[in-house]
Coordinates of C-alpha atoms in Angstrom, one line a residue:
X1 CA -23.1 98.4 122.7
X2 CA -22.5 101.5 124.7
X3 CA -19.1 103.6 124.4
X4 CA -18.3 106.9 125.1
X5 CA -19.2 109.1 121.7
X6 CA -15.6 111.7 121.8
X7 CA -12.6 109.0 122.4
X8 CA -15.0 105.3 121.5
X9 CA -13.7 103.9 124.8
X10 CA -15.5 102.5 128.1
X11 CA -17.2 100.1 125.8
X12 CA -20.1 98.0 127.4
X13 CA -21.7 95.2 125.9
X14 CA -25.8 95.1 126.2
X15 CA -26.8 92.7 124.4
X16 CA -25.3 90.2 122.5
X17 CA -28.5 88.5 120.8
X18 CA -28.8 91.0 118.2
X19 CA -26.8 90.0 114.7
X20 CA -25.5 93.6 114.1
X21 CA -26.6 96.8 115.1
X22 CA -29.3 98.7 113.2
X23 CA -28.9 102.3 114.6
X24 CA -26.7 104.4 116.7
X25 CA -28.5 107.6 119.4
X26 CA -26.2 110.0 120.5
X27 CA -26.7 110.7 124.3
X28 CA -25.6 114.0 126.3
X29 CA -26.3 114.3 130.0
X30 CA -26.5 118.4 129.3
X31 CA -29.6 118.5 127.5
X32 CA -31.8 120.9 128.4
X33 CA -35.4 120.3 127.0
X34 CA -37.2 123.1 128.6
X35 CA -35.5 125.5 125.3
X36 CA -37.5 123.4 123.2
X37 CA -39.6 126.4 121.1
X38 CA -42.4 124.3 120.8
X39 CA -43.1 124.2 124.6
X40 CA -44.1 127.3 124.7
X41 CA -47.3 127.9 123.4
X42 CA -46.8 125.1 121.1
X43 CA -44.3 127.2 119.1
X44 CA -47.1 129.1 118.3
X45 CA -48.4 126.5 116.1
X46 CA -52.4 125.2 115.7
X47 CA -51.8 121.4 115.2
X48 CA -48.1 120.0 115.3
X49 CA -44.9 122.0 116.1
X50 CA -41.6 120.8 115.2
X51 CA -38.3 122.2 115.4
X52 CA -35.6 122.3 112.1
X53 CA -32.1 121.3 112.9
X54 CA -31.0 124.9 113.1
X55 CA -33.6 125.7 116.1
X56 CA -36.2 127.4 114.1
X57 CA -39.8 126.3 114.5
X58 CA -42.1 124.9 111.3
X59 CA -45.4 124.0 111.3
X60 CA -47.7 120.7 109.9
X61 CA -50.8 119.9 110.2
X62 CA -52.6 116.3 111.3
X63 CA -53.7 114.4 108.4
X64 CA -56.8 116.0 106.3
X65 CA -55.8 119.3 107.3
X66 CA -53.7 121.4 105.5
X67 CA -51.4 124.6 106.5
X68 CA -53.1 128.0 105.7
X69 CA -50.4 131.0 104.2
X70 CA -49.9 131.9 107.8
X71 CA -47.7 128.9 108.4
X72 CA -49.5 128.8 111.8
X73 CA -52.9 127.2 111.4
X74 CA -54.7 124.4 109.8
X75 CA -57.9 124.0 107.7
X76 CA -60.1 121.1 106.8
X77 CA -62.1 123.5 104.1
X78 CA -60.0 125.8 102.7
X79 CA -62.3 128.9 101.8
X80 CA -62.0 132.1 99.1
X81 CA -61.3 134.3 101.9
X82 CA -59.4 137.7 100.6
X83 CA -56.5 139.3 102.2
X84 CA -58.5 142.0 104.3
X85 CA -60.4 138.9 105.7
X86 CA -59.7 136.0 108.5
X87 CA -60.4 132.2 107.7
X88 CA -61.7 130.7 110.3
X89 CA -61.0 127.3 109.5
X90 CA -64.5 125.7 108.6
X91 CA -64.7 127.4 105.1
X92 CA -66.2 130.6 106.8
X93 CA -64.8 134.1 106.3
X94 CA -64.8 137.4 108.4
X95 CA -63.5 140.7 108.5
X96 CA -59.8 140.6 110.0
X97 CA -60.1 143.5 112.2
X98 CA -63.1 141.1 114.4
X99 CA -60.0 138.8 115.4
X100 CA -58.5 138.8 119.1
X101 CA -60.9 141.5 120.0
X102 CA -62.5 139.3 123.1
X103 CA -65.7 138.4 121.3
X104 CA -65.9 135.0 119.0
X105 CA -67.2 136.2 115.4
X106 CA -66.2 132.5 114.2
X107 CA -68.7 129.6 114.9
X108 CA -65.9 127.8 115.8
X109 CA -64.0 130.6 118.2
X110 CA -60.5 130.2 116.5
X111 CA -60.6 134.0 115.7
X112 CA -60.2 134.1 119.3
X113 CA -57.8 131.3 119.9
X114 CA -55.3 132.3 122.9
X115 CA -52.2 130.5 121.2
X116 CA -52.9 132.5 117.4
X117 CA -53.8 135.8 119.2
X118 CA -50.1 135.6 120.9
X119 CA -48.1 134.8 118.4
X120 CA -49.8 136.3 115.3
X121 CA -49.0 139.3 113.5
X122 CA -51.1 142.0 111.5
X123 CA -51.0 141.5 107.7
X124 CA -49.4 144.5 105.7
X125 CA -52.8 146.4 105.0
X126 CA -53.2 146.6 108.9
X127 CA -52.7 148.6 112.0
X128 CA -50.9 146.7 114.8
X129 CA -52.6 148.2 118.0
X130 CA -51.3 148.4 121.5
X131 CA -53.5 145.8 122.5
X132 CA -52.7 143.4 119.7
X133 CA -55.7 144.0 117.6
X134 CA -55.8 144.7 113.9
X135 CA -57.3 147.4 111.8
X136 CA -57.1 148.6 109.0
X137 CA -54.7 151.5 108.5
X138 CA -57.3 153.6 107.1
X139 CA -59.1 154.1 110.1
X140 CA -55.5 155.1 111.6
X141 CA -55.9 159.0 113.5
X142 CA -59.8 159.2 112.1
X143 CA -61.2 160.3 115.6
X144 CA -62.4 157.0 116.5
X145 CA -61.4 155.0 119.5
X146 CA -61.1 151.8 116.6
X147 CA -58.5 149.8 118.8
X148 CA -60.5 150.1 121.7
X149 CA -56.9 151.6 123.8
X150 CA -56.7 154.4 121.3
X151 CA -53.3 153.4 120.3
X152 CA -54.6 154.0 116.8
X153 CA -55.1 158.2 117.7
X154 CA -51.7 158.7 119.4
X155 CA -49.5 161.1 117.7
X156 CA -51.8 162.4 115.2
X157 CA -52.1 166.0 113.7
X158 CA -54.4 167.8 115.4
X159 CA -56.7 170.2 114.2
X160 CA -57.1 174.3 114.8
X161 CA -59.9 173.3 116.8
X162 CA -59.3 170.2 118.9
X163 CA -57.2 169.7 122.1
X164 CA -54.6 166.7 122.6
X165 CA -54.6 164.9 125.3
X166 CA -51.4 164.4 127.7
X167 CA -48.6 162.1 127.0
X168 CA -49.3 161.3 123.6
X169 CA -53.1 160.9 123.4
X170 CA -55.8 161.1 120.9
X171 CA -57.0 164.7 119.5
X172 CA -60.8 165.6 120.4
X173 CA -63.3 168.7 120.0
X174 CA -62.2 171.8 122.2
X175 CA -65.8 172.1 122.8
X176 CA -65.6 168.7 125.1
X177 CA -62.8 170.5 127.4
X178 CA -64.3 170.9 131.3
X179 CA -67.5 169.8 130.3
X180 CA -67.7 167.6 133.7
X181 CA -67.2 164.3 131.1
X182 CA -63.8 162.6 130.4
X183 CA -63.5 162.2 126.6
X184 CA -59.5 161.9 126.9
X185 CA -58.4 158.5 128.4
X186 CA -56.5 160.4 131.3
X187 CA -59.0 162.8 132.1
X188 CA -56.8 165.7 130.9
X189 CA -59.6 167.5 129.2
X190 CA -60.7 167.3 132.6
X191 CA -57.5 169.3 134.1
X192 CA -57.0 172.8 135.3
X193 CA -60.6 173.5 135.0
X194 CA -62.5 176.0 137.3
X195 CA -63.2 173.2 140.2
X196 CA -67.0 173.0 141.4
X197 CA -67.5 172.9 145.3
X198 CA -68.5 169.3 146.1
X199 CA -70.1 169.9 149.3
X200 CA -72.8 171.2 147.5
X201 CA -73.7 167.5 145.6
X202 CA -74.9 165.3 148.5
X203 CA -75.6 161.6 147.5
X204 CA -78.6 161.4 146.9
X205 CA -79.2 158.1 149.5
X206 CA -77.6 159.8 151.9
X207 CA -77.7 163.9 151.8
X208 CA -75.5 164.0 154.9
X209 CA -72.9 162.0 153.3
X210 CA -70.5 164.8 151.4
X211 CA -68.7 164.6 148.6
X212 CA -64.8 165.9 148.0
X213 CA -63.0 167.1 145.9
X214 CA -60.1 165.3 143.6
X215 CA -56.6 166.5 143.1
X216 CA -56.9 167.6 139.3
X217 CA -59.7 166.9 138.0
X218 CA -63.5 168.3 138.4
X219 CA -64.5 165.1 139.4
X220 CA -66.7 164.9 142.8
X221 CA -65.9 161.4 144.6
X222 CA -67.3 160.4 148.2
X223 CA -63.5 159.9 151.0
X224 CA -65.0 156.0 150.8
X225 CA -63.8 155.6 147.3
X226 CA -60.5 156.5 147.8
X227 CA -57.8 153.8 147.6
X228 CA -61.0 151.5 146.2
X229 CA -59.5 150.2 143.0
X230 CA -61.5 152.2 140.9
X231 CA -60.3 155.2 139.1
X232 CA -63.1 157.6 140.3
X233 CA -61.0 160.7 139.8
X234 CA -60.4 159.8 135.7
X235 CA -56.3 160.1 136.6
X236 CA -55.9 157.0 138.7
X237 CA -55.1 160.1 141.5
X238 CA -57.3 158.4 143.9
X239 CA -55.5 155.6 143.9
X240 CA -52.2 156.3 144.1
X241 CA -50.3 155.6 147.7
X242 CA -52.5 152.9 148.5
X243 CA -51.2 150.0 150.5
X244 CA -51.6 147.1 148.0
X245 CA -53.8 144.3 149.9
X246 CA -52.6 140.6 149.0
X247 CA -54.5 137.8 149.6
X248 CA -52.4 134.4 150.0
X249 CA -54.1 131.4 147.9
X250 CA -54.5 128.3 149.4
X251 CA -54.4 125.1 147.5
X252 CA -55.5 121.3 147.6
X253 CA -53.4 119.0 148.5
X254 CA -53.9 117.2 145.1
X255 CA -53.3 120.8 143.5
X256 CA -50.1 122.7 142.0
X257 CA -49.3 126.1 143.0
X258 CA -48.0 128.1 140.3
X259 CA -45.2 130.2 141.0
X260 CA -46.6 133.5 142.6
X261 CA -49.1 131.4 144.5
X262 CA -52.1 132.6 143.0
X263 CA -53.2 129.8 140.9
X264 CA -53.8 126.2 141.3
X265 CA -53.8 123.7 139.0
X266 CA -54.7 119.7 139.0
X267 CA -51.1 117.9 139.9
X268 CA -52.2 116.0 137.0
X269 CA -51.5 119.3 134.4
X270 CA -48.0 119.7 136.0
X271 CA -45.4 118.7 133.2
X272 CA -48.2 117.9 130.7
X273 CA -46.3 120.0 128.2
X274 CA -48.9 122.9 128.0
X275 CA -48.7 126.3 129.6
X276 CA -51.2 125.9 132.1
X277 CA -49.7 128.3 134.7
X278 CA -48.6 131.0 131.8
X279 CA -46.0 132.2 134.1
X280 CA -43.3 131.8 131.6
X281 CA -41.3 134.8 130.1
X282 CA -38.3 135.5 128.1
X283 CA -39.1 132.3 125.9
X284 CA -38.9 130.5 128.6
X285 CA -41.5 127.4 129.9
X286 CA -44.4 128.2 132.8
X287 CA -44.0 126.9 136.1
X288 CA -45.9 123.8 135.4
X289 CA -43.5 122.3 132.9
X290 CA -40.6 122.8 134.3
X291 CA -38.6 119.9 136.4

């Protein structure tokens, strides 16, 4: 039978072989599955994502696996891993500031596993950098770069003898300032420094090829490498007022172009129900998946 689910009427008979009916399915013409939490990044979870009936997403694992503390990931071998470390899934353990750092220190790469490394978050004892790495909060304003972005030196109490660099940045030796060498990751122990005349370092391939001189910094660049993409001043100031060259991407005929045009994809990925195009934002779906 078919009937309309508010008033019961428009009733239409589909079949009448069946001896009584052994389920009903509630159907809306307004449902919109591209909200669906789990088709994003598979809700974040490693193995199956599924969605309570108040929206929220929970995670389970396929069978002989079960679901680590995280509530994200699944293990065949559980190991004795301790709360500083990171288990990687095949009873091996590693430090947890290695994870999402760009270099695989699990033999099976999940450390580095694009879908955890989005969606996971640093464990109490940790430092959540910029960058999304984790270390631990005691090497938090110690002088080293530990992040790799130095979001872990911002804002820290500098000492008698150090100098901070602009907008925030990490504190380093005064005895580093104008030394020709940019230890600050704007250059600006670089700035308002006596200047050196250029003209006087020829390249050595070339001797009658001079070199300039940059905007703030000491820096010596050749007129070539300006508007180059490469931040040969140390302040991006070579770089800035460039026209921005785009170059149009061309794809198969048996390809998707993702929306920006500059990735293709096999037509065959296109609603496949993963991110391939990772266009998506604001919790919504990539290009690829949607209708």
């Amino acid at each position: 039978m078919r009937a309309d689910k508010y008033t019961g009427s428009n009733v239409v008979t589909l079949r009448k072989n069946i001896a009584r009916p052994m389920g009903i399915v509630a159907i809306a013409n307004d449902t919109d599955c591209t909200l669906n939490p789990c088709h994003v990044l598979n809700g974040g979870c490693e193995d199956q994502c599924n969605v309570a009936v108040d929206g929220r997403v929970w995670c389970s694992c396929f069978l002989g696996k079960v679901l680590l503390p995280d509530g994200k990931r699944c293990v065949e071998k559980e190991a004795n891993c301790s709360t500083e470390e990171f288990e990687c899934g095949n009873g091996m353990c590693i430090p947890f500031e290695l994870t999402c750092d760009g270099v695989s220190a699990c033999q099976n790469g999940t450390d580095e596993n694009e879908q955890y490394c989005k969606t996971r978050t640093c464990p109490l004892e940790f430092f959540p950098c910029a960058n999304n790495r984790c270390i631990p909060k005691s090497r938090v304003c110690d002088g080293q770069n530990s992040c790799g972005d130095y979001s872990d030196e911002m804002l820290c109490n500098c000492a008698e003898d150090q100098f901070r660099c602009h907008f925030g940045g990490p504190c380093i030796t005064q005895a580093y300032l104008c030394d020709n060498d940019p230890d600050c990751p704007d250059g600006s122990d670089e700035m308002d420094c006596p200047k050196p005349d250029c003209s006087l370092h020829p390249l050595i391939w070339d001797p009658l090829q001079k070199l300039i001189n940059c905007e703030h910094t000491v820096a010596c660049i050749h007129p070539a490498w300006i508007c180059d993409g490469q931040d040969d001043c140390w302040d991006m100031s070579d770089e800035k007022d460039c026209e921005t060259k785009v170059t149009e991407t061309s794809c198969p005929s048996n390809s998707f172009q993702c929306e920006g045009g500059d990735l293709c994809i096999p037509k065959t990925w296109k609603c496949d129900r993963d991110d391939d195009c990772n266009d998506g934002g604001n919790g919504t779906v990539s290009s690829d998946e949607r209708g």
